[in-house]
CSV table of C-alpha atoms in Angstrom, one decimal:
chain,number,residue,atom,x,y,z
A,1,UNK,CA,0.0,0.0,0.0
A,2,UNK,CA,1.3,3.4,-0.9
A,3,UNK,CA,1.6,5.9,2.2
A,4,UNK,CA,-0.2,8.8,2.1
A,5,UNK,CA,2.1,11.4,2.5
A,6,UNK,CA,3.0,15.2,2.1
A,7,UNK,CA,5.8,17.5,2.6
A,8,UNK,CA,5.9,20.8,4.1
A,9,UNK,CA,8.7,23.1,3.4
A,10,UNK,CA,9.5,26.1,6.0
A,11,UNK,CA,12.4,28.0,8.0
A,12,UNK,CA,15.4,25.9,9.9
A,13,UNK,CA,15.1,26.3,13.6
A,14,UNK,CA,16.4,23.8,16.2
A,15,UNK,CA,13.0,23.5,17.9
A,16,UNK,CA,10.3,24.5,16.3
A,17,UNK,CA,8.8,25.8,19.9
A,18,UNK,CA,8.2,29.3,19.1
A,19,UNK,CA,10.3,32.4,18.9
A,20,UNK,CA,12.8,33.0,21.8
A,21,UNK,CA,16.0,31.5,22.1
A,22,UNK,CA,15.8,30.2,18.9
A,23,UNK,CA,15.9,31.9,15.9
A,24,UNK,CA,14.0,31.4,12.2
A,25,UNK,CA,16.0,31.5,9.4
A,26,UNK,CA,16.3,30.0,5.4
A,27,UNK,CA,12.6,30.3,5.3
A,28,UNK,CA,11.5,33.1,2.5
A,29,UNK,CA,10.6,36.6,1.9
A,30,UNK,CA,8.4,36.3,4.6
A,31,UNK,CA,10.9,35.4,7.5
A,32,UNK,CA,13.5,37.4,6.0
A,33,UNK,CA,11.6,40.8,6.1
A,34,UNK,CA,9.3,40.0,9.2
A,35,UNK,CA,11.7,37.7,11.2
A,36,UNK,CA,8.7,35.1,12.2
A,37,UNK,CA,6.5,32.2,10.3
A,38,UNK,CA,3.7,30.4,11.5
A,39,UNK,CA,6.4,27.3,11.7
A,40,UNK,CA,7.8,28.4,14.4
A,41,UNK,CA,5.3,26.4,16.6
A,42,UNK,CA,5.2,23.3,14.3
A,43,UNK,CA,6.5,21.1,17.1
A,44,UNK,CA,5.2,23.0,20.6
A,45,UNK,CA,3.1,20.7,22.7
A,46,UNK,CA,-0.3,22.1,22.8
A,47,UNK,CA,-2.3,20.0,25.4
A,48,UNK,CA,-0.7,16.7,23.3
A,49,UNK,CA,-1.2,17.9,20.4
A,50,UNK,CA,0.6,19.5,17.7
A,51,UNK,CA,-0.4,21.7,14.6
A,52,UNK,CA,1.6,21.9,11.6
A,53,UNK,CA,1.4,25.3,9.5
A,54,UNK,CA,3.0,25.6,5.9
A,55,UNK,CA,2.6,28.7,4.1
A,56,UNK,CA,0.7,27.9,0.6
A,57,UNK,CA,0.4,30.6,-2.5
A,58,UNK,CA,-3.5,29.9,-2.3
A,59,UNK,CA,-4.2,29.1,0.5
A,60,UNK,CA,-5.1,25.4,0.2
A,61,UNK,CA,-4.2,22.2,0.1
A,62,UNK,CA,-5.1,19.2,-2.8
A,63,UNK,CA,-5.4,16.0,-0.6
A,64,UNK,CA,-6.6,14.4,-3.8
A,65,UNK,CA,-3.2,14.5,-4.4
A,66,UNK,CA,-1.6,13.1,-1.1
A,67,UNK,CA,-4.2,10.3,-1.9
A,68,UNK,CA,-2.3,9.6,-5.0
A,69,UNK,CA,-5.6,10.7,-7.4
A,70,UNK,CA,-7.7,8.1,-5.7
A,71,UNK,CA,-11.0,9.2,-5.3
A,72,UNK,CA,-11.7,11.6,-2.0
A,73,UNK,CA,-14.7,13.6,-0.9
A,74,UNK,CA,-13.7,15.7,2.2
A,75,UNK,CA,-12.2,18.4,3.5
A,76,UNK,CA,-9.6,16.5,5.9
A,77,UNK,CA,-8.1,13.2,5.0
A,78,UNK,CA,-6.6,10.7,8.0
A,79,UNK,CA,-3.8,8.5,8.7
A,80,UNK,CA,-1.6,10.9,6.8
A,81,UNK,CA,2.7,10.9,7.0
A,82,UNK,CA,3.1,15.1,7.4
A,83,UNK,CA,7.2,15.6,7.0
A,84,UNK,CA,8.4,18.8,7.5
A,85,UNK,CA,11.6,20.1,5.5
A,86,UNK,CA,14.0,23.3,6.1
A,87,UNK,CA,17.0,24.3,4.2
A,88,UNK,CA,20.4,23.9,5.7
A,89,UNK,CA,22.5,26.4,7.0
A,90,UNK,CA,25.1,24.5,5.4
A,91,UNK,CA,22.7,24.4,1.8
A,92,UNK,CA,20.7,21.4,0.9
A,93,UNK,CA,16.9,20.4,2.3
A,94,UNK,CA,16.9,18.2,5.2
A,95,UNK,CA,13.8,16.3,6.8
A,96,UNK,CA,14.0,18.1,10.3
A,97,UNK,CA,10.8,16.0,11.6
A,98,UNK,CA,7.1,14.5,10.9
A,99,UNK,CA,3.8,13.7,11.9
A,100,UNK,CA,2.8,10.0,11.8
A,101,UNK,CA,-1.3,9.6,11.7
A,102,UNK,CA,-1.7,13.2,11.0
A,103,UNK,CA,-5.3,15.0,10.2
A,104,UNK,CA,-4.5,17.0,6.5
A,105,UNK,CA,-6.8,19.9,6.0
A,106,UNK,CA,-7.8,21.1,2.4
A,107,UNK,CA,-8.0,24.9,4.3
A,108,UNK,CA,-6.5,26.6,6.7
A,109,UNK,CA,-7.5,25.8,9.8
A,110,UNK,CA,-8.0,28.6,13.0
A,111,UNK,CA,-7.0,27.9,16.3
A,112,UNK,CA,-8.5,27.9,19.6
A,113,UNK,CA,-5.6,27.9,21.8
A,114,UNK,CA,-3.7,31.0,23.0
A,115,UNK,CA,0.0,29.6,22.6
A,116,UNK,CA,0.4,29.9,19.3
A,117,UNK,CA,0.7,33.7,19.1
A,118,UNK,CA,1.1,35.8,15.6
A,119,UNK,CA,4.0,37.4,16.4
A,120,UNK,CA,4.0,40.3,13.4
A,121,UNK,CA,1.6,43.0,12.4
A,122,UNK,CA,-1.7,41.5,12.2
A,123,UNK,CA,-2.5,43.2,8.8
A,124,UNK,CA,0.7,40.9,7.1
A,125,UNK,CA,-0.4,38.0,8.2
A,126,UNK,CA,-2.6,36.4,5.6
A,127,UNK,CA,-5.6,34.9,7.5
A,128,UNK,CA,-6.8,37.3,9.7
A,129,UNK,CA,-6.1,36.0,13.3
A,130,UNK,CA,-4.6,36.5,16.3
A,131,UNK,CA,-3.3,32.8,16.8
A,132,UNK,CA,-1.1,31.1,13.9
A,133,UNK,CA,-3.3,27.9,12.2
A,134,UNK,CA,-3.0,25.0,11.2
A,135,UNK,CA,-3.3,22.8,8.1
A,136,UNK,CA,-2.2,19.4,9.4
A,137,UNK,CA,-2.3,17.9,13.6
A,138,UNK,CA,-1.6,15.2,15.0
A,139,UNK,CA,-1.3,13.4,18.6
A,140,UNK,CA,2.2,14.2,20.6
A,141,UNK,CA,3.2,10.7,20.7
A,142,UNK,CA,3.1,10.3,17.1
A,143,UNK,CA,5.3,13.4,16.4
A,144,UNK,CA,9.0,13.0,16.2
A,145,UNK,CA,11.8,16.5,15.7
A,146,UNK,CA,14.9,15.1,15.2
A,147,UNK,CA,18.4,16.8,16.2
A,148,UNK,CA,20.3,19.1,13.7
A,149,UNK,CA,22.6,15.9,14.2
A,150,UNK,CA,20.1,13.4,13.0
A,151,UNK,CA,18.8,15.7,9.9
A,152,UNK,CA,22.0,15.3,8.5
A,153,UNK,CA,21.4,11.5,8.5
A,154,UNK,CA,17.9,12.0,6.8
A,155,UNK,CA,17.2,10.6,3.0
A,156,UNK,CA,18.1,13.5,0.2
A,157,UNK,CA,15.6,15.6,-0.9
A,158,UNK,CA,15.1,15.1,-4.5
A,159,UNK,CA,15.2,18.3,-7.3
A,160,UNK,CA,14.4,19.4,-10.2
A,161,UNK,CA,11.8,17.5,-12.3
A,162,UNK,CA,8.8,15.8,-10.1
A,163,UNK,CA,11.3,16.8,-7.0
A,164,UNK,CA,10.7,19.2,-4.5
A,165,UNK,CA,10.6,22.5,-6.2
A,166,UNK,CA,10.2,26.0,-5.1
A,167,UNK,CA,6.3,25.6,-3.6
A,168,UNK,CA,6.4,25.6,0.1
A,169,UNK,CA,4.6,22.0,-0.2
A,170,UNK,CA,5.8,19.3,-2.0
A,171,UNK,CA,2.8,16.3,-2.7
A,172,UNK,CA,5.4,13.9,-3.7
A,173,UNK,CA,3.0,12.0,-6.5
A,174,UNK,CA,5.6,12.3,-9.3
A,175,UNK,CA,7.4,8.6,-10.3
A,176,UNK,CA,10.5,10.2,-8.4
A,177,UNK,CA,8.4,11.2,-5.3
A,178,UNK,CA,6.3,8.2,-5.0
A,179,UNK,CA,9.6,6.4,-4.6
A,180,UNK,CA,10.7,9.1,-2.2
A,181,UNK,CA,8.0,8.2,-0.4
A,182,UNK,CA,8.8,4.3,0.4
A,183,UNK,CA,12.3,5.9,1.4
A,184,UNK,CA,11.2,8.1,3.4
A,185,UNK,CA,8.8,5.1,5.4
A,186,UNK,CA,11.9,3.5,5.8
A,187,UNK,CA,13.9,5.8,7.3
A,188,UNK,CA,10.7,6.5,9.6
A,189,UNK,CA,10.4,2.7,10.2
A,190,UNK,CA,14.1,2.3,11.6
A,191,UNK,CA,13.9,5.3,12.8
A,192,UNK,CA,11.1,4.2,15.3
A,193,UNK,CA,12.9,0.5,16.1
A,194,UNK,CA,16.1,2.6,17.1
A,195,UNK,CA,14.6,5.1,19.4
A,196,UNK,CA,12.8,1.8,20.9
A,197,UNK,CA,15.9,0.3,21.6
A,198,UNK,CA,17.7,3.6,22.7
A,199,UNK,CA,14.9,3.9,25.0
A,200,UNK,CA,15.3,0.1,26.5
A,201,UNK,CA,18.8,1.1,26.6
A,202,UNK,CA,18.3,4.6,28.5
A,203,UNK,CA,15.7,3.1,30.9
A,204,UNK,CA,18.3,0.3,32.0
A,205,UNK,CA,20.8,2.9,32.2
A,206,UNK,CA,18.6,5.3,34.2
A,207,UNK,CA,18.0,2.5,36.5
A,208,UNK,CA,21.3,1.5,37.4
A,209,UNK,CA,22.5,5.2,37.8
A,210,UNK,CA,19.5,5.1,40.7
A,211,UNK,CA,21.6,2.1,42.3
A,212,UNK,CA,24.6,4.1,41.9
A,213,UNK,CA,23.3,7.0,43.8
A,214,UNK,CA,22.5,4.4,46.5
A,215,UNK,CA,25.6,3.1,46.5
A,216,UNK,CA,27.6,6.5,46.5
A,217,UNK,CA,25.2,7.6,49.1
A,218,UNK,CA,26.5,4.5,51.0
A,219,UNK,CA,29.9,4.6,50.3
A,220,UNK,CA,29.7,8.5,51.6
A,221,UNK,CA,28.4,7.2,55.1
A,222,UNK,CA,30.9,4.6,55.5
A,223,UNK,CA,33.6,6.9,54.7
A,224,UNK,CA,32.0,9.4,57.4
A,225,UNK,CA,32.0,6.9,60.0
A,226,UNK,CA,34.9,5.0,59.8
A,227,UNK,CA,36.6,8.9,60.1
A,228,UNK,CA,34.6,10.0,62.7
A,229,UNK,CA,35.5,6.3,64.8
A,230,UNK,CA,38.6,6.9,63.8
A,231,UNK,CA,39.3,10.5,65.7
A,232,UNK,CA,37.3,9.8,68.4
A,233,UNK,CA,39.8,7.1,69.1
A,234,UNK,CA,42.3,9.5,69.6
A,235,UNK,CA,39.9,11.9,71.7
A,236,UNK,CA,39.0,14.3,69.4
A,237,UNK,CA,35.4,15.6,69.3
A,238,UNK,CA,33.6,15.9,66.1
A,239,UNK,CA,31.4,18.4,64.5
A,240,UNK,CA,30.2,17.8,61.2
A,241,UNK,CA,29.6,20.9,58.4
A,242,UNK,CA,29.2,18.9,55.6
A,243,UNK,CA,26.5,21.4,54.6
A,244,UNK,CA,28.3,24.8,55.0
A,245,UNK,CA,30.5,24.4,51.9
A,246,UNK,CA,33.8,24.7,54.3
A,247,UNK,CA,36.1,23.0,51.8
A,248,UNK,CA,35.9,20.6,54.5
A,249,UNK,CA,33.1,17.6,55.9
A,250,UNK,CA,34.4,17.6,59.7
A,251,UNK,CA,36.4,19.3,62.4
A,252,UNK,CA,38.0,17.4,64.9
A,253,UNK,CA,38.9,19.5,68.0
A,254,UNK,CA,41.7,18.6,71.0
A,255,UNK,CA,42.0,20.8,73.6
A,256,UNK,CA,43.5,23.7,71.5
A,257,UNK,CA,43.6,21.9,68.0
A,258,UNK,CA,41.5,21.9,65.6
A,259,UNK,CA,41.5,19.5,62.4
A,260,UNK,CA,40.3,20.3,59.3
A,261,UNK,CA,39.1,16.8,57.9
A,262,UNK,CA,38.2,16.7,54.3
A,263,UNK,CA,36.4,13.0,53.9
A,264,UNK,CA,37.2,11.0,50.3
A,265,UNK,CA,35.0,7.5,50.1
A,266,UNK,CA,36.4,5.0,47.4
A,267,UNK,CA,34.4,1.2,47.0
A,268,UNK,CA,38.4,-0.1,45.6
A,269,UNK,CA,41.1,0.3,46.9
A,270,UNK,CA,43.6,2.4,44.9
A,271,UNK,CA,43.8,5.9,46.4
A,272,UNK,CA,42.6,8.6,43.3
A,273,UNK,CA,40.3,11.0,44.4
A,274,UNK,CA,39.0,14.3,43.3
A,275,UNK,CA,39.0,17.3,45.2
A,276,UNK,CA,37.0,21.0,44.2
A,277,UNK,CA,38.0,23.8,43.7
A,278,UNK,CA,36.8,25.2,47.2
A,279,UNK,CA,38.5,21.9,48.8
A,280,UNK,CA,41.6,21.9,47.3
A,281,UNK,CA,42.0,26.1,48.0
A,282,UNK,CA,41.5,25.6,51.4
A,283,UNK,CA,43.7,22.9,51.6
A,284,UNK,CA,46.6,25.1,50.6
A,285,UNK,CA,45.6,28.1,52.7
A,286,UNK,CA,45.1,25.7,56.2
A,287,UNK,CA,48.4,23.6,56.0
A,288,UNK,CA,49.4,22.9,59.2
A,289,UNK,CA,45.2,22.1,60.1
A,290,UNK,CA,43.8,20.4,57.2
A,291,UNK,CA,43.9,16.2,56.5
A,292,UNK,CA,42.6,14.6,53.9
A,293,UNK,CA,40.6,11.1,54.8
A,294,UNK,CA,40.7,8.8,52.4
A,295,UNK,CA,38.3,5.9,53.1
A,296,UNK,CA,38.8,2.5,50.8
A,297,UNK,CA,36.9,-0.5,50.2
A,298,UNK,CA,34.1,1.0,51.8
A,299,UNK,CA,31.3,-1.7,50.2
A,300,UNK,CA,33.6,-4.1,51.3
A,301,UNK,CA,31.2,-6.9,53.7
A,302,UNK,CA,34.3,-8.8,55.0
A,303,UNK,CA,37.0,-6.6,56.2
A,304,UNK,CA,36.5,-2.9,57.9
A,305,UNK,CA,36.8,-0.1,55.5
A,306,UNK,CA,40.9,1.2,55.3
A,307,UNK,CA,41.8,4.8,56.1
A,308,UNK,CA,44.5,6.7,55.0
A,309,UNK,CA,44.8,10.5,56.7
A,310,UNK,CA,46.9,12.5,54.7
A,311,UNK,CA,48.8,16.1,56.5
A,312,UNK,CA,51.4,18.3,55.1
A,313,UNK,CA,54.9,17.5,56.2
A,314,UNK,CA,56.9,20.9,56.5
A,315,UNK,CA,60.0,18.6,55.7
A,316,UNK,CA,59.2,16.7,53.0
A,317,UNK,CA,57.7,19.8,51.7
A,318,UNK,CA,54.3,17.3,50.8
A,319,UNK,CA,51.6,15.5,51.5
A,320,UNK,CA,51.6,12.0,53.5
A,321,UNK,CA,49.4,9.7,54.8
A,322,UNK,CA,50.5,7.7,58.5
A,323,UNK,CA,52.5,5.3,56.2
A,324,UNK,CA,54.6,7.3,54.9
A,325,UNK,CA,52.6,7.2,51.4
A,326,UNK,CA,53.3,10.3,49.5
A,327,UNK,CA,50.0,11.7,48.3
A,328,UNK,CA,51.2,13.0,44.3
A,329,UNK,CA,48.8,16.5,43.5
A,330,UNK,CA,48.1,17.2,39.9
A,331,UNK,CA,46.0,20.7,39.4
A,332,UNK,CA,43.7,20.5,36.6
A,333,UNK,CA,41.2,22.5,35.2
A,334,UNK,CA,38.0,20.6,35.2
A,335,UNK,CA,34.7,21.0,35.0
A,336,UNK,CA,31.4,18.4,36.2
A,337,UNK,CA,29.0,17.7,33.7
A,338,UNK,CA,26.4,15.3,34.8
A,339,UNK,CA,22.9,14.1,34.0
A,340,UNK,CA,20.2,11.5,35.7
């Protein structure tokens, strides 16, 4: 069976969600001279829904056509495959996304809504409202806007003779299109099976970041304690400020003394830890006060977690640990980019 399918052509923006941080541009006259189209909101969420504009020299749309000349008596024709197209920064159209079991309207449709605000002189916009149309919806869970990374990956747009030409829509009912067409399914079809797999893929990685956290979260507390016990067991009180952003998780105090204790958890045991910025400045300002505690094999059931507190020796001009390990400093510039 031959899809029914049409293509809309409009401006290149990353995502289609209205005018703000993103920018229009490659689409026209229009866009050139009034910096907005009614494409702008081709992909925004609209209470799970989402309305497709193009803008048509007349005004309307022959879904005879998109029906491949097979006989149709309505103003709206179902199940339809809307793709939306954009030139290139770089030159060349590119498939930036679609509507699967779209509605196709033969006119333009007004809309209800108050998100979808004409954002130029109302006497230059063409139909007369205050809300930008529609031609063509479509359920959220059956629209897909792909990455300016994955439009680069997309079938090529055909040209020239029964390709896309310079009409803003494109029916695709030429020998060339029609062939476009089953491509363009295909692309859609793998498409589809990818994102599934990604999405098995993202859910089991999602999950076991949640054990992580738990086990981070664990390997945190161990490290605490088994610093804390091991203090006290030379008499010093403690008082935690892990929440005060010190550059340090716990003072120790002596009589007159007063420890500085950063605390460093690791599940292995080979010593590599990170310290921040804050951390590792107020280690060099509070030399003769400040220890590093490095906590190992803290998930470690059988034996009891190992500590290693590190001080600055004025005489070996470093830092070492109560065996004599020398703790080796490298300053980087780094930066923590993270995501759950």
């Amino acid at each position: 069976m031959k899809r029914r399918m049409i293509f809309f052509n409009g401006g290149w923006m990353s995502s289609y969600d209205g005018i703000g941080t993103d920018e229009i541009i490659h689409g026209g006259a229009y866009i050139d001279k009034h910096g907005f189209g009614g494409e702008v909101y081709n992909f925004r969420d609209s209470n799970g829904m989402n309305y497709g504009y193009v803008m048509t020299k007349s005004g309307k749309l022959a879904l005879k056509r998109i029906n491949l000349e097979q006989e149709f008596d309505s103003d709206v024709i179902k199940n339809v495959v809307c793709v939306f197209v954009a030139r290139h920064p770089l030159g060349g159209r590119r498939i930036v996304g679609w509507y699967e079991n779209a509605n196709v309207h033969s006119n333009y449709q007004f809309y209800s809504g108050d998100d979808r605000v004409i954002m130029t002189n109302q006497e230059d916009w063409p139909f007369g409202s205050k809300q930008v149309g529609y031609f063509t919806l479509a359920e959220n869970s059956n629209v897909v806007l792909l990455t300016e990374d994955e439009r680069l990956a997309t079938p090529e747009i055909p040209s020239g003779k029964g390709g896309f030409g310079q009409s803003n829509v494109w029916y695709a009912d030429s020998d060339i299109g029609i062939e476009f067409r089953y491509k363009v399914a295909e692309y859609i079809s793998k498409y589809r099976k990818q994102k599934l797999e990604v999405k098995v893929s993202e859910q089991k990685r999602y999950t076991k970041s949640q054990v992580d956290l738990v086990e981070k979260r664990k390997v945190e507390e161990v490290a605490i304690k088994r610093t804390r016990e091991y203090f006290e067991a030379l008499d010093y009180v403690c008082k935690s400020v892990e929440s005060e952003n010190t550059g340090w998780d716990l003072e120790f105090t002596n009589g007159s003394i007063k420890l500085l204790v950063e605390v460093k958890g690791l599940s292995q045991s080979y010593i590599s830890v990170m310290l921040s910025r804050n951390e590792y400045q107020k280690m060099c300002e509070n030399l003769e006060y400040y220890r590093l505690a490095v906590v190992t094999n803290c998930l470690d059931q059988k034996e009891k977690p190992t500590i290693n507190i590190f001080s600055f020796i004025n005489e070996k001009n470093g830092w070492f640990d109560q065996y004599n390990n020398q703790l080796n400093i490298q300053e980087i510039v780094a930066a923590r980019c993270e995501s759950r």
